[in-house]
Short mmCIF file of C-alpha atoms in Angstrom, two decimals:
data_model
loop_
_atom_site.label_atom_id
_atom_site.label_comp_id
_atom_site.label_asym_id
_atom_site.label_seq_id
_atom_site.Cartn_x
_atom_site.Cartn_y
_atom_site.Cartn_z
CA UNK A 1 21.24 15.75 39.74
CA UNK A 2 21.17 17.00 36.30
CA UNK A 3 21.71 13.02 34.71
CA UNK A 4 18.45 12.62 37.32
CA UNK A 5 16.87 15.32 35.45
CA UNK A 6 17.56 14.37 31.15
CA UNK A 7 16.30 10.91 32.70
CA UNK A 8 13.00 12.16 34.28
CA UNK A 9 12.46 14.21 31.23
CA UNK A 10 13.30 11.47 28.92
CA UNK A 11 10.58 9.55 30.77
CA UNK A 12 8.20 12.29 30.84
CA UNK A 13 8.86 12.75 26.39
CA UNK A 14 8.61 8.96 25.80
CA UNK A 15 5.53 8.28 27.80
CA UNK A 16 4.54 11.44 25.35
CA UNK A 17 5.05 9.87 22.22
CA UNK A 18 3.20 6.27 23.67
CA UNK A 19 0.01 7.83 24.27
CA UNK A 20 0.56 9.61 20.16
CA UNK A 21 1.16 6.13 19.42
CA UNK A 22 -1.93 4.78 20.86
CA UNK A 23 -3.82 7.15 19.92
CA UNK A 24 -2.98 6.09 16.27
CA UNK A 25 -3.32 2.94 16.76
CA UNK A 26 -6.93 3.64 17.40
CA UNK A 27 -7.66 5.31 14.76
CA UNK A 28 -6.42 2.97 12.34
CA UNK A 29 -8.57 0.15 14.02
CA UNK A 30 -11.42 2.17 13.38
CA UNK A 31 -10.47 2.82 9.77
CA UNK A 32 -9.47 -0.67 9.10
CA UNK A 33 -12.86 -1.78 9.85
CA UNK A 34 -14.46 0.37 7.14
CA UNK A 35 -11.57 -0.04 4.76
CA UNK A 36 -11.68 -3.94 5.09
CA UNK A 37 -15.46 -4.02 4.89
CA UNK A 38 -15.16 -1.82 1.32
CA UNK A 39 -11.89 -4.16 -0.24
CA UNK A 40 -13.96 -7.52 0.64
CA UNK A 41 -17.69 -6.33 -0.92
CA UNK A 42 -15.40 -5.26 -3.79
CA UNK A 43 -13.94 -8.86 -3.95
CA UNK A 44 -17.51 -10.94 -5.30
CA UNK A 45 -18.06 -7.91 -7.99
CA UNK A 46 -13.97 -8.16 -9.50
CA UNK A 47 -14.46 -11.94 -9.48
CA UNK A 48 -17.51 -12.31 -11.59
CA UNK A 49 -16.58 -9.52 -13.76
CA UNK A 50 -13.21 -11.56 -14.25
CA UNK A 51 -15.29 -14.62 -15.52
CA UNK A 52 -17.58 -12.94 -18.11
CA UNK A 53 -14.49 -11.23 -18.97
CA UNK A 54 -12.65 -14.17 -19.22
CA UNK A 55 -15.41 -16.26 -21.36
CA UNK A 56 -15.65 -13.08 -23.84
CA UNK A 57 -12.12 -13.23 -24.65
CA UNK A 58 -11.36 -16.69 -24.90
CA UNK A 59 -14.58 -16.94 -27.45
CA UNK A 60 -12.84 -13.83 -29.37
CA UNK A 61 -9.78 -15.52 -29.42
CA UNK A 62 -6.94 -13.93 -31.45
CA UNK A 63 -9.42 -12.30 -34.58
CA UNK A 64 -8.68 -9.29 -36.36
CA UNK A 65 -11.68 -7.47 -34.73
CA UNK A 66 -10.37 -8.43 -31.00
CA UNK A 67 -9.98 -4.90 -29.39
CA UNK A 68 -6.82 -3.19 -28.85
CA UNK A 69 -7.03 -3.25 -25.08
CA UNK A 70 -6.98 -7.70 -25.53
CA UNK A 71 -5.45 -7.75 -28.03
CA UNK A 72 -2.13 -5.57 -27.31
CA UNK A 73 -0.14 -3.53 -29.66
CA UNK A 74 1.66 -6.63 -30.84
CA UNK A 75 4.68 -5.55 -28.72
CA UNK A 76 6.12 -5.77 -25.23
CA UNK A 77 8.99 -2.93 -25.52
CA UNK A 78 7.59 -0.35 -23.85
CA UNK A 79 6.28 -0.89 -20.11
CA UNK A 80 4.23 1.14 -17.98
CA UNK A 81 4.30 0.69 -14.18
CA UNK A 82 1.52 1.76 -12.33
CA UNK A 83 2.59 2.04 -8.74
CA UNK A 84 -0.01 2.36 -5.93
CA UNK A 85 1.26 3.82 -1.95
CA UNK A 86 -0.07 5.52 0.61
CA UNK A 87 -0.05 9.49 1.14
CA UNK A 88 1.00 9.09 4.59
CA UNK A 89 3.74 7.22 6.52
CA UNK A 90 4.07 5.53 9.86
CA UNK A 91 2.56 2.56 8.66
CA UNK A 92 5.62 0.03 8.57
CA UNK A 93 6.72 -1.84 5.77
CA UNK A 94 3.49 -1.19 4.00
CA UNK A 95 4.70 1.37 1.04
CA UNK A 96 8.28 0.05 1.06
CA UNK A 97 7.56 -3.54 0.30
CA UNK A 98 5.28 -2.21 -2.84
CA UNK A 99 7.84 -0.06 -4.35
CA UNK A 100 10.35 -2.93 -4.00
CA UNK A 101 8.34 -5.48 -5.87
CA UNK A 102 8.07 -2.65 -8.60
CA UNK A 103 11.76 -1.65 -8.59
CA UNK A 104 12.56 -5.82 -9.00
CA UNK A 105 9.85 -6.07 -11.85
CA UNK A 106 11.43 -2.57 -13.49
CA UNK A 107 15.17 -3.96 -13.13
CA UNK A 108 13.87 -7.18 -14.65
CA UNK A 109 12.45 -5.33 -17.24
CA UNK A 110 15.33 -3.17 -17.94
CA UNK A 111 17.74 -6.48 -17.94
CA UNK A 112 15.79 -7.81 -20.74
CA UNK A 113 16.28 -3.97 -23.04
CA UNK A 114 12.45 -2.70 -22.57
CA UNK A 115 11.90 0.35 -21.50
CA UNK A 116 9.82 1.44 -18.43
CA UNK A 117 7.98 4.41 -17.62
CA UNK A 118 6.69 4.68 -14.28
CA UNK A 119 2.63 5.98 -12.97
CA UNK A 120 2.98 7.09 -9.44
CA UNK A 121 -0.31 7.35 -7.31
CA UNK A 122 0.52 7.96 -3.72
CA UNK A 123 3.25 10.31 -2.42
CA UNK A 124 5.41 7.81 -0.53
CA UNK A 125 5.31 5.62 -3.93
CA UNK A 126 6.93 8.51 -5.65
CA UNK A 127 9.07 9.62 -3.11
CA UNK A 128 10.99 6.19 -3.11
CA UNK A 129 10.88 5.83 -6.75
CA UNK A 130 12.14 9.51 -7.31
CA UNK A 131 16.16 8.54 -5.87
CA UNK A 132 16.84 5.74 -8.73
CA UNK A 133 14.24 6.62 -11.39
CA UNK A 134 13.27 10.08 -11.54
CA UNK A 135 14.03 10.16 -15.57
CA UNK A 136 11.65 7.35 -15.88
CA UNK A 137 8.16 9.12 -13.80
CA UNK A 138 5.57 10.39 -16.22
CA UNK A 139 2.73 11.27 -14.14
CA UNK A 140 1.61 11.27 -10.21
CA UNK A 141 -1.76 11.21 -8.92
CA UNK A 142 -2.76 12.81 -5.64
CA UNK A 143 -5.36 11.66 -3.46
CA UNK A 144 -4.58 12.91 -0.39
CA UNK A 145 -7.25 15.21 -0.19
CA UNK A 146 -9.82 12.35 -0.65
CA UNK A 147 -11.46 11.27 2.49
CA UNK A 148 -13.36 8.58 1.19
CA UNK A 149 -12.29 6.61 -1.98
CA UNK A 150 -14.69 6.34 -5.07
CA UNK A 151 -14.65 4.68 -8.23
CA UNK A 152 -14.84 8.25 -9.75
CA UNK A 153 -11.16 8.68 -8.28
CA UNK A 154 -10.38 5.08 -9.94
CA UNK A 155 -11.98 6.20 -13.66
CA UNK A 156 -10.22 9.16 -12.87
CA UNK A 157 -6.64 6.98 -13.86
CA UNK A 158 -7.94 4.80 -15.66
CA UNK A 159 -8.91 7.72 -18.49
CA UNK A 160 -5.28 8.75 -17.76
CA UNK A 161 -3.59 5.73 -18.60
CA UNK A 162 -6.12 4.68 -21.61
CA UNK A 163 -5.25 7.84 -23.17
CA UNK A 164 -1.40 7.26 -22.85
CA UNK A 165 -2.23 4.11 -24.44
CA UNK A 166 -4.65 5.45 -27.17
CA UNK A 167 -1.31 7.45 -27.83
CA UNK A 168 0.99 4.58 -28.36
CA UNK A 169 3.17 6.21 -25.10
CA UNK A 170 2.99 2.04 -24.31
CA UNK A 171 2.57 -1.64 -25.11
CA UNK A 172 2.56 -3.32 -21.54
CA UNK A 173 0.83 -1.80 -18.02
CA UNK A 174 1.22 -3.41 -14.32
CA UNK A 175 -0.57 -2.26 -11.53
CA UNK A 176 1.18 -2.51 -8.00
CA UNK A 177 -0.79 -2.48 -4.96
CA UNK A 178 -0.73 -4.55 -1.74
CA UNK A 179 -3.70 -6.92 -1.21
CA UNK A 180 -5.07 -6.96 2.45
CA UNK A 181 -4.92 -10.61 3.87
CA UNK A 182 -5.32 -9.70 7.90
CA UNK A 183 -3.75 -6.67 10.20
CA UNK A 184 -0.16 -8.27 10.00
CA UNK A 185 0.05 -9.61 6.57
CA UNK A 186 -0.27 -7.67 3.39
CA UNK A 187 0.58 -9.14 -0.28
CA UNK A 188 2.33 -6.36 -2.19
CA UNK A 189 0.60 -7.61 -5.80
CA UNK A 190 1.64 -6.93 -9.42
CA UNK A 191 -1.15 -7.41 -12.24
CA UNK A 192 -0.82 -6.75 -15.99
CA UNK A 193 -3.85 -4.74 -16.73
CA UNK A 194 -3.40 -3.93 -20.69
CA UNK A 195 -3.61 -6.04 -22.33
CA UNK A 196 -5.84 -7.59 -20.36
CA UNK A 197 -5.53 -11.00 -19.31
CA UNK A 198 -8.50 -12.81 -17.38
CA UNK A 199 -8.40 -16.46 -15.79
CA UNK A 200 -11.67 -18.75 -15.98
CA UNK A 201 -12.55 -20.57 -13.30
CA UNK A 202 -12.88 -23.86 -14.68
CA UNK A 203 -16.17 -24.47 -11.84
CA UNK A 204 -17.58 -21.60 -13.09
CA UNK A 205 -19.82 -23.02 -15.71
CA UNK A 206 -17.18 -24.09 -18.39
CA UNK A 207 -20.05 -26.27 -20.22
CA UNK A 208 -22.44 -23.35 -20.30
CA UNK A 209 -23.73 -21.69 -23.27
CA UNK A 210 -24.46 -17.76 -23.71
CA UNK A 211 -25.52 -15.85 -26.23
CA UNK A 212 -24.68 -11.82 -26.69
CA UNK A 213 -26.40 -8.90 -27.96
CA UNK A 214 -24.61 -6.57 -29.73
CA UNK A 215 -21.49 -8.99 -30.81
CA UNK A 216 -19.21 -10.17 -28.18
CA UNK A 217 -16.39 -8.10 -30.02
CA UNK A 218 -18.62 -4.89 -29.37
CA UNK A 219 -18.94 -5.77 -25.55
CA UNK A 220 -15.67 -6.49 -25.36
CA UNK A 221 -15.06 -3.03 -26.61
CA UNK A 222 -17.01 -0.95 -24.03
CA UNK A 223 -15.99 -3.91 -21.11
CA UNK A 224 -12.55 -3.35 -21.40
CA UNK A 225 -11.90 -0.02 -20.69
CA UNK A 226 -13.98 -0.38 -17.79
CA UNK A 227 -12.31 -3.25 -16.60
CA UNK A 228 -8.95 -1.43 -16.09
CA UNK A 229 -10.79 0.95 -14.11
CA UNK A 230 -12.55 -1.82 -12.30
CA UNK A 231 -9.15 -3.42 -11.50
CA UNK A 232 -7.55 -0.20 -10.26
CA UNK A 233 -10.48 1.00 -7.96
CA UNK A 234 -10.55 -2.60 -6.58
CA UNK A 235 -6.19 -2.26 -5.65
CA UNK A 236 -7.03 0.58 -4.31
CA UNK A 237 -9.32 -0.56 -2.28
CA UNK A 238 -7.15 -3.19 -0.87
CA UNK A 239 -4.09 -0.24 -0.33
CA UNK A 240 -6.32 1.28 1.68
CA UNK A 241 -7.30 -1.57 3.99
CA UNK A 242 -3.19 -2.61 4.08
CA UNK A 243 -2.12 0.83 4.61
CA UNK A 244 -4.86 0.96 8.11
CA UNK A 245 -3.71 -2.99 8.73
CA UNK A 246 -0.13 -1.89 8.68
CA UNK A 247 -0.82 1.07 10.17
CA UNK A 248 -2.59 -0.64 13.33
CA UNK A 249 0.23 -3.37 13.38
CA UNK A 250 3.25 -0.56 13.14
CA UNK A 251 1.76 1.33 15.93
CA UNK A 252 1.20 -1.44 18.55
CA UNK A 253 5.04 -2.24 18.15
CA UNK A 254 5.38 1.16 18.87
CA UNK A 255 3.15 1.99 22.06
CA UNK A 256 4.87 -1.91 22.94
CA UNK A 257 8.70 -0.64 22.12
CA UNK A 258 7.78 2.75 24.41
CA UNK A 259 6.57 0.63 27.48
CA UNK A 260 9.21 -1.28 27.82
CA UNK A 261 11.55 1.71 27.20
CA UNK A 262 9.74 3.75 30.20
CA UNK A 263 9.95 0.44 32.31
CA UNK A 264 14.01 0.46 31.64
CA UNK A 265 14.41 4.26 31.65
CA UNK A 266 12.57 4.36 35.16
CA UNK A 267 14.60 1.33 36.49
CA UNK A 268 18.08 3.55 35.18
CA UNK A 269 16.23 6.49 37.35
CA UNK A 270 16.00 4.80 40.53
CA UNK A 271 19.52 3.42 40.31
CA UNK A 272 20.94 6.76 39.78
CA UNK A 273 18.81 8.26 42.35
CA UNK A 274 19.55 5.40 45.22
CA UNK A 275 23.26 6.29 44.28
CA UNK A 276 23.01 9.82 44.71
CA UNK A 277 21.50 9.44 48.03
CA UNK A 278 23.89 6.61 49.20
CA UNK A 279 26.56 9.24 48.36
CA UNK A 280 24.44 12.16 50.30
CA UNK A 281 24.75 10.34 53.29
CA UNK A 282 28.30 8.37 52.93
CA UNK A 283 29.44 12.73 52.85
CA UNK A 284 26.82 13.21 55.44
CA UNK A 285 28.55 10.32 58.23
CA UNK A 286 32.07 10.93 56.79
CA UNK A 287 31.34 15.01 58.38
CA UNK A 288 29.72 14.02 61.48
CA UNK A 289 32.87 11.10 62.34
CA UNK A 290 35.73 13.64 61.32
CA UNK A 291 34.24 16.07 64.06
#
């Protein structure tokens, strides 16, 4: 009876941990929705900020009054990586796929002789990184105790890795975030965000002419570090729509995985309690014919 008893109560814990499962799974449907809704009405903005971007620098070209931030420091030796996870696990592959495009990129890197130093925002992120490159972490950022991200929380970096910059700490920064495609399928994404480097969209009125007050190289100038901040509030954006997608995804294979284990632990039970009665009564007959 007691084998009848670890397999009731092994029933009894798993059906437990389905309902904790659901229950999460819930919630991060919810949250997706919002999260999702915030990453795509942060998509149009990025895009057309891209373009202007894009047309300022290429009519700046290489000059000697280009800014620092398009310009670069004239060297790629040192290399920041800014690497973007969640606070919280339970949410699949989501953070582990990030830090693995950053530890390829980083050994790639290192391969070539540059240097890397490594911008952690997320505790999972730095977690990961912390085993094989704790020498190399200058800085972590904590959000979990933001409910609701803002861009104040992405200037908040940004000022933190333009005044690393400012201070020559170094030449080259990637951001690495996961863009949100649907609830199964998130991009894990690396973007060079100084210097900064825009693509024009060749539709997007290539034969038009503008004209800009003050000089393009002044716009440029107050654009730019905005931009950075512009492209880190918009990954994390996306994070936190993958981190709910994966989240949701993760969860359902888990409330899934715990049916089926109830069906199979309940079929085990039976067995083992038709056997213990067949033997019950085999004692039971054997008794009654030996008097």
């Amino acid at each position: 009876m007691a084998n009848l008893k670890d397999l009731k109560n092994r029933i009894s814990s798993v059906k437990s941990t389905r309902k904790i499962t659901k229950a999460m799974q819930m919630v991060a449907a919810a949250k997706l929705r919002r999260a999702q809704e915030a990453a795509e009405m942060s998509r149009p903005y990025a895009e057309r900020f891209n373009a202007v971007m894009a047309r300022l620098s290429a009519s700046v070209g290489g000059s000697d009054s280009a800014p620092k931030l398009l310009t670069g420091t004239g060297s790629d030796k040192v290399n920041l990586l800014i690497v973007m996870t969640s606070e919280r696990g339970l949410c699949g592959g989501f953070n582990s796929n990030i830090v693995k495009k950053a530890k390829t990129h980083a050994q790639k890197l290192i391969g070539e002789g540059k240097e890397i130093k490594i911008l952690t925002v997320g505790k999972k992120g730095r977690d990961q990184l912390r085993r094989d490159y704790a020498d190399k972490l200058v800085g972590h950022v904590d959000l979990s105790d933001v409910k609701r991200l803002s861009y104040a929380d992405a200037q908040g970096i940004a000022k933190d890795v333009l005044a690393r910059f400012d201070a020559g700490e170094f030449d080259v920064a990637t951001l690495f975030y996961s863009e949100f495609e649907n609830v199964v399928s998130q991009i894990p994404q690396a973007k060079q965000i100084i210097p900064a480097s825009f693509e024009e969209d060749e539709a997007d009125g290539a034969d038009s002419l503008f004209d800009y007050e003050p000089s393009e190289e002044a716009i440029l100038a107050d654009l730019l570090p905005r931009g950075v901040a512009t492209a880190i509030f918009s990954g994390l954006l996306e994070n936190a729509a993958s981190e709910q997608g994966a989240r949701m995804s993760a969860m359902d294979n888990a409330t899934r995985n715990a049916g089926e284990m109830i069906e199979d632990l309940t079929i085990e039970y039976n067995r083992s309690r038709q056997a213990v009665i067949t033997n019950e009564l085999i004692e039971i007959i054997s008794g009654a014919e030996a008097l």
